[in-house]
């Protein structure tokens, strides 16, 4: 099945590799591999070994192909698109599969040779070896939906309804992979809210922040493996503050475990004033 690769570099510039000129794709290495290192220990008088876990290292990707025309111009374009030690996003398309992965440029090789074409090889390193979908999944709980639109006409003596509140404080999602992945939790206060929390009804895990929020304030929690933080945004000053120290005892940086998960948002007081959204990207070990 035909594959297409699109690379977006640190400046937002994009380049496409497929089975058409000028960058004729020939080889994609490292996309379909799942490699782990099994860690185990053995004792002097034991039988076999004891498993301690499996570690997963970085992913190494190689893109090979041929420059078919405008050799000099397109060779320089590849160097410009892939400066060494720069970060970018690689998008992978094959049939119904659409994935992306963040990577660093390790090497660009375009050997000299006679003829009207040039071969190229691009080596990329992905510190996080897992692929993700192109768009995040968002669950909204107790949020407001606008109900007016322009041109705005307000009937005399009747008024209009500016919005309706989704009173549901629960949301359910399905993790169809075998990987537990992190999420971004956003709490927003429409009035005073004390100690907001998110509770996984399925696993009985919770994360709660010991903080009283005023109207317009936000708390943003990230629970990814390489990014665990709690940020408070003050609606009056616009300032941001790291408040990891306000995570209440017994809390966990909630993940999305494999299977069906139901989340409930709430607060010790002012729960009706709380809006909650959860945003996450499923993760895949290969494409």
CSV table of C-alpha atoms in Angstrom, one decimal:
chain,number,residue,atom,x,y,z
A,1,UNK,CA,0.0,0.0,0.0
A,2,UNK,CA,1.3,3.5,-0.9
A,3,UNK,CA,2.8,5.5,1.9
A,4,UNK,CA,3.2,9.2,2.3
A,5,UNK,CA,5.5,11.0,4.7
A,6,UNK,CA,5.2,14.7,5.5
A,7,UNK,CA,7.8,16.4,7.7
A,8,UNK,CA,7.1,19.7,9.5
A,9,UNK,CA,10.3,21.3,10.8
A,10,UNK,CA,10.9,23.7,13.7
A,11,UNK,CA,10.0,26.7,11.6
A,12,UNK,CA,6.7,25.2,10.4
A,13,UNK,CA,7.9,24.5,6.8
A,14,UNK,CA,6.7,21.2,5.3
A,15,UNK,CA,8.1,18.7,2.8
A,16,UNK,CA,6.4,15.6,1.3
A,17,UNK,CA,8.0,12.2,0.5
A,18,UNK,CA,5.9,9.8,-1.6
A,19,UNK,CA,6.2,7.7,-4.8
A,20,UNK,CA,6.2,10.8,-7.1
A,21,UNK,CA,8.9,13.3,-8.0
A,22,UNK,CA,10.9,15.2,-6.9
A,23,UNK,CA,11.5,13.2,-3.7
A,24,UNK,CA,10.9,9.6,-4.7
A,25,UNK,CA,10.5,7.5,-1.6
A,26,UNK,CA,12.1,4.1,-1.5
A,27,UNK,CA,12.8,2.9,2.1
A,28,UNK,CA,11.2,3.7,5.5
A,29,UNK,CA,13.1,2.0,8.3
A,30,UNK,CA,12.1,1.9,12.0
A,31,UNK,CA,8.4,2.6,11.5
A,32,UNK,CA,7.1,-1.0,12.1
A,33,UNK,CA,9.3,-2.1,14.9
A,34,UNK,CA,8.6,-2.5,18.6
A,35,UNK,CA,11.8,-3.0,20.5
A,36,UNK,CA,12.2,-3.3,24.3
A,37,UNK,CA,15.0,-4.4,26.6
A,38,UNK,CA,14.0,-7.0,29.2
A,39,UNK,CA,15.7,-6.3,32.5
A,40,UNK,CA,16.2,-9.4,34.8
A,41,UNK,CA,18.5,-10.6,37.6
A,42,UNK,CA,19.8,-14.0,38.5
A,43,UNK,CA,21.0,-15.3,41.8
A,44,UNK,CA,24.0,-17.5,42.5
A,45,UNK,CA,21.8,-20.5,43.5
A,46,UNK,CA,18.6,-19.8,41.7
A,47,UNK,CA,17.1,-21.3,38.5
A,48,UNK,CA,16.6,-18.9,35.6
A,49,UNK,CA,16.1,-15.2,36.2
A,50,UNK,CA,13.7,-12.8,37.8
A,51,UNK,CA,12.0,-10.3,35.6
A,52,UNK,CA,12.3,-6.6,36.8
A,53,UNK,CA,10.6,-5.0,33.8
A,54,UNK,CA,11.0,-3.9,30.2
A,55,UNK,CA,12.5,-0.6,29.2
A,56,UNK,CA,11.7,1.0,25.9
A,57,UNK,CA,14.4,3.2,24.3
A,58,UNK,CA,14.3,5.8,21.6
A,59,UNK,CA,13.0,5.1,18.1
A,60,UNK,CA,15.5,5.5,15.1
A,61,UNK,CA,13.8,6.3,11.8
A,62,UNK,CA,15.5,6.4,8.4
A,63,UNK,CA,14.0,7.8,5.2
A,64,UNK,CA,15.7,6.9,1.9
A,65,UNK,CA,14.8,7.9,-1.6
A,66,UNK,CA,15.9,9.7,-4.8
A,67,UNK,CA,15.9,13.3,-5.9
A,68,UNK,CA,14.6,13.0,-9.5
A,69,UNK,CA,14.9,16.5,-10.8
A,70,UNK,CA,16.3,20.0,-10.0
A,71,UNK,CA,19.1,18.2,-8.2
A,72,UNK,CA,21.0,21.2,-6.8
A,73,UNK,CA,17.9,23.1,-5.7
A,74,UNK,CA,16.2,20.1,-4.1
A,75,UNK,CA,19.5,19.0,-2.4
A,76,UNK,CA,19.8,22.4,-0.7
A,77,UNK,CA,16.1,22.3,0.2
A,78,UNK,CA,16.7,19.0,2.1
A,79,UNK,CA,19.5,20.6,4.0
A,80,UNK,CA,17.4,23.6,4.9
A,81,UNK,CA,14.4,21.4,5.9
A,82,UNK,CA,16.5,19.1,8.2
A,83,UNK,CA,19.1,21.2,10.0
A,84,UNK,CA,21.0,19.0,12.5
A,85,UNK,CA,19.8,18.9,16.1
A,86,UNK,CA,16.5,20.5,15.2
A,87,UNK,CA,13.1,19.2,16.3
A,88,UNK,CA,10.2,18.5,14.0
A,89,UNK,CA,7.1,16.4,13.5
A,90,UNK,CA,6.8,13.5,11.1
A,91,UNK,CA,3.4,12.6,9.7
A,92,UNK,CA,2.8,9.1,8.4
A,93,UNK,CA,-0.1,8.1,6.1
A,94,UNK,CA,-0.8,4.6,4.8
A,95,UNK,CA,-4.3,3.6,3.8
A,96,UNK,CA,-6.5,4.3,6.8
A,97,UNK,CA,-3.5,4.8,9.1
A,98,UNK,CA,-2.7,8.4,10.1
A,99,UNK,CA,0.0,8.9,12.7
A,100,UNK,CA,2.5,11.5,13.9
A,101,UNK,CA,5.7,11.4,16.0
A,102,UNK,CA,8.1,14.1,17.3
A,103,UNK,CA,11.7,13.7,16.2
A,104,UNK,CA,15.2,15.2,16.1
A,105,UNK,CA,17.4,15.4,13.0
A,106,UNK,CA,20.5,13.2,13.4
A,107,UNK,CA,21.9,13.0,9.8
A,108,UNK,CA,21.3,14.0,6.2
A,109,UNK,CA,23.3,12.3,3.5
A,110,UNK,CA,23.2,13.0,-0.2
A,111,UNK,CA,26.3,11.3,-1.8
A,112,UNK,CA,27.7,12.7,-5.1
A,113,UNK,CA,27.3,10.5,-8.1
A,114,UNK,CA,27.1,10.7,-11.9
A,115,UNK,CA,23.8,10.9,-13.6
A,116,UNK,CA,20.6,12.9,-13.4
A,117,UNK,CA,19.4,11.8,-10.0
A,118,UNK,CA,20.7,11.8,-6.4
A,119,UNK,CA,20.0,9.4,-3.6
A,120,UNK,CA,19.3,10.8,-0.2
A,121,UNK,CA,19.1,9.3,3.4
A,122,UNK,CA,17.7,11.1,6.4
A,123,UNK,CA,18.2,9.8,9.9
A,124,UNK,CA,15.8,10.9,12.7
A,125,UNK,CA,15.8,10.1,16.4
A,126,UNK,CA,12.5,10.0,18.4
A,127,UNK,CA,13.2,10.3,22.2
A,128,UNK,CA,9.5,9.3,22.7
A,129,UNK,CA,9.2,6.2,20.5
A,130,UNK,CA,5.4,6.1,20.4
A,131,UNK,CA,3.2,7.3,17.6
A,132,UNK,CA,0.0,9.2,18.2
A,133,UNK,CA,-3.1,10.2,16.1
A,134,UNK,CA,-3.1,13.5,14.3
A,135,UNK,CA,-5.8,15.1,16.5
A,136,UNK,CA,-6.4,14.9,20.3
A,137,UNK,CA,-9.6,13.5,21.9
A,138,UNK,CA,-11.4,16.0,24.1
A,139,UNK,CA,-14.0,15.2,26.9
A,140,UNK,CA,-16.0,18.1,28.2
A,141,UNK,CA,-17.7,18.1,31.6
A,142,UNK,CA,-20.0,20.8,33.0
A,143,UNK,CA,-19.1,23.3,30.2
A,144,UNK,CA,-21.2,26.0,28.7
A,145,UNK,CA,-22.5,25.9,25.1
A,146,UNK,CA,-23.3,29.3,23.5
A,147,UNK,CA,-26.8,29.7,22.1
A,148,UNK,CA,-26.7,33.1,20.4
A,149,UNK,CA,-25.3,34.1,17.1
A,150,UNK,CA,-24.9,37.1,14.9
A,151,UNK,CA,-26.8,39.0,13.6
A,152,UNK,CA,-27.9,39.3,17.2
A,153,UNK,CA,-31.6,40.2,17.8
A,154,UNK,CA,-32.9,40.4,21.3
A,155,UNK,CA,-36.7,40.3,21.5
A,156,UNK,CA,-38.3,43.1,23.5
A,157,UNK,CA,-39.5,42.0,27.0
A,158,UNK,CA,-38.3,38.4,26.4
A,159,UNK,CA,-34.5,38.6,26.2
A,160,UNK,CA,-32.4,35.7,25.0
A,161,UNK,CA,-30.6,32.7,26.4
A,162,UNK,CA,-26.8,33.3,26.1
A,163,UNK,CA,-25.9,29.7,26.8
A,164,UNK,CA,-26.8,26.4,28.2
A,165,UNK,CA,-24.8,24.4,30.7
A,166,UNK,CA,-23.9,20.8,30.2
A,167,UNK,CA,-24.6,19.6,33.7
A,168,UNK,CA,-23.0,16.2,33.2
A,169,UNK,CA,-19.9,16.0,35.5
A,170,UNK,CA,-18.8,12.7,34.0
A,171,UNK,CA,-17.3,11.5,30.8
A,172,UNK,CA,-16.3,8.1,29.4
A,173,UNK,CA,-13.6,7.1,26.9
A,174,UNK,CA,-12.2,3.9,25.5
A,175,UNK,CA,-8.5,3.2,25.3
A,176,UNK,CA,-8.3,0.5,22.6
A,177,UNK,CA,-4.5,0.1,23.0
A,178,UNK,CA,-2.4,-1.8,25.6
A,179,UNK,CA,-0.6,1.5,26.6
A,180,UNK,CA,-1.5,3.7,29.5
A,181,UNK,CA,-1.1,7.3,28.3
A,182,UNK,CA,-1.2,10.7,30.0
A,183,UNK,CA,-3.6,13.6,29.5
A,184,UNK,CA,-4.1,17.3,29.9
A,185,UNK,CA,-6.8,18.3,32.5
A,186,UNK,CA,-8.2,21.8,32.4
A,187,UNK,CA,-10.2,23.3,35.3
A,188,UNK,CA,-11.9,26.6,34.8
A,189,UNK,CA,-13.9,28.5,37.5
A,190,UNK,CA,-17.0,30.6,36.6
A,191,UNK,CA,-17.2,31.7,40.3
A,192,UNK,CA,-15.5,30.5,43.5
A,193,UNK,CA,-14.4,26.8,43.4
A,194,UNK,CA,-12.6,25.1,46.3
A,195,UNK,CA,-10.2,22.2,45.7
A,196,UNK,CA,-11.2,20.9,42.3
A,197,UNK,CA,-10.6,17.3,41.4
A,198,UNK,CA,-10.8,14.6,38.7
A,199,UNK,CA,-11.7,11.1,39.7
A,200,UNK,CA,-11.4,7.9,37.6
A,201,UNK,CA,-14.5,6.0,38.5
A,202,UNK,CA,-13.1,2.9,36.9
A,203,UNK,CA,-9.7,2.7,38.7
A,204,UNK,CA,-10.7,4.7,41.8
A,205,UNK,CA,-7.7,7.0,41.3
A,206,UNK,CA,-8.0,10.7,41.9
A,207,UNK,CA,-6.0,14.0,41.5
A,208,UNK,CA,-7.1,16.9,43.6
A,209,UNK,CA,-5.6,20.4,43.9
A,210,UNK,CA,-5.7,22.2,47.3
A,211,UNK,CA,-6.6,25.6,45.8
A,212,UNK,CA,-9.5,28.1,45.9
A,213,UNK,CA,-10.2,29.4,42.4
A,214,UNK,CA,-12.0,32.7,41.6
A,215,UNK,CA,-14.0,33.5,38.5
A,216,UNK,CA,-12.0,33.1,35.3
A,217,UNK,CA,-9.1,31.3,37.0
A,218,UNK,CA,-7.7,28.1,35.4
A,219,UNK,CA,-5.7,25.1,36.6
A,220,UNK,CA,-4.0,23.0,33.9
A,221,UNK,CA,-2.6,19.6,34.8
A,222,UNK,CA,-0.4,17.5,32.5
A,223,UNK,CA,0.2,13.9,33.3
A,224,UNK,CA,2.4,12.7,30.5
A,225,UNK,CA,5.5,10.5,31.1
A,226,UNK,CA,7.8,13.4,30.2
A,227,UNK,CA,5.6,16.2,31.4
A,228,UNK,CA,4.0,16.2,34.8
A,229,UNK,CA,2.9,19.6,35.9
A,230,UNK,CA,0.2,21.6,37.6
A,231,UNK,CA,-0.1,25.3,36.4
A,232,UNK,CA,-2.4,27.9,37.9
A,233,UNK,CA,-3.5,30.8,35.7
A,234,UNK,CA,-4.7,33.9,37.5
A,235,UNK,CA,-7.6,35.6,35.7
A,236,UNK,CA,-6.9,39.0,37.1
A,237,UNK,CA,-3.1,39.3,36.7
A,238,UNK,CA,-2.7,36.8,33.8
A,239,UNK,CA,0.3,35.3,35.6
A,240,UNK,CA,1.1,31.6,35.6
A,241,UNK,CA,2.4,29.7,38.6
A,242,UNK,CA,3.6,26.2,39.1
A,243,UNK,CA,1.6,24.7,41.9
A,244,UNK,CA,2.7,21.1,42.0
A,245,UNK,CA,3.2,21.5,45.7
A,246,UNK,CA,-0.6,21.9,46.1
A,247,UNK,CA,-1.4,18.4,44.9
A,248,UNK,CA,-3.4,16.8,47.8
A,249,UNK,CA,-2.1,13.7,49.6
A,250,UNK,CA,-3.2,10.5,48.0
A,251,UNK,CA,-3.5,12.0,44.5
A,252,UNK,CA,-2.0,10.5,41.3
A,253,UNK,CA,-1.1,11.9,38.0
A,254,UNK,CA,-4.0,10.2,36.3
A,255,UNK,CA,-3.4,8.2,33.2
A,256,UNK,CA,-5.8,6.7,30.7
A,257,UNK,CA,-5.5,2.9,31.3
A,258,UNK,CA,-6.3,0.3,28.6
A,259,UNK,CA,-10.0,-0.3,28.4
A,260,UNK,CA,-13.1,1.7,29.3
A,261,UNK,CA,-12.6,4.7,31.6
A,262,UNK,CA,-15.2,6.9,33.2
A,263,UNK,CA,-14.0,10.2,34.7
A,264,UNK,CA,-15.9,12.5,37.1
A,265,UNK,CA,-14.9,16.1,37.9
A,266,UNK,CA,-15.9,17.9,41.1
A,267,UNK,CA,-14.8,20.1,44.0
A,268,UNK,CA,-15.1,20.3,47.8
A,269,UNK,CA,-17.4,23.4,47.2
A,270,UNK,CA,-18.5,25.4,44.2
A,271,UNK,CA,-18.8,22.4,42.0
A,272,UNK,CA,-21.6,24.0,39.9
A,273,UNK,CA,-19.1,26.8,39.0
A,274,UNK,CA,-16.5,24.4,37.6
A,275,UNK,CA,-15.9,23.6,34.0
A,276,UNK,CA,-13.6,20.6,33.2
A,277,UNK,CA,-12.1,19.4,30.0
A,278,UNK,CA,-9.8,16.4,29.4
A,279,UNK,CA,-7.6,16.2,26.4
A,280,UNK,CA,-5.4,13.3,25.4
A,281,UNK,CA,-3.6,11.6,22.5
A,282,UNK,CA,-3.7,7.8,22.3
A,283,UNK,CA,-0.2,6.2,21.8
A,284,UNK,CA,0.8,3.4,19.5
A,285,UNK,CA,4.0,1.3,19.6
A,286,UNK,CA,4.3,1.1,15.8
A,287,UNK,CA,2.4,1.9,12.6
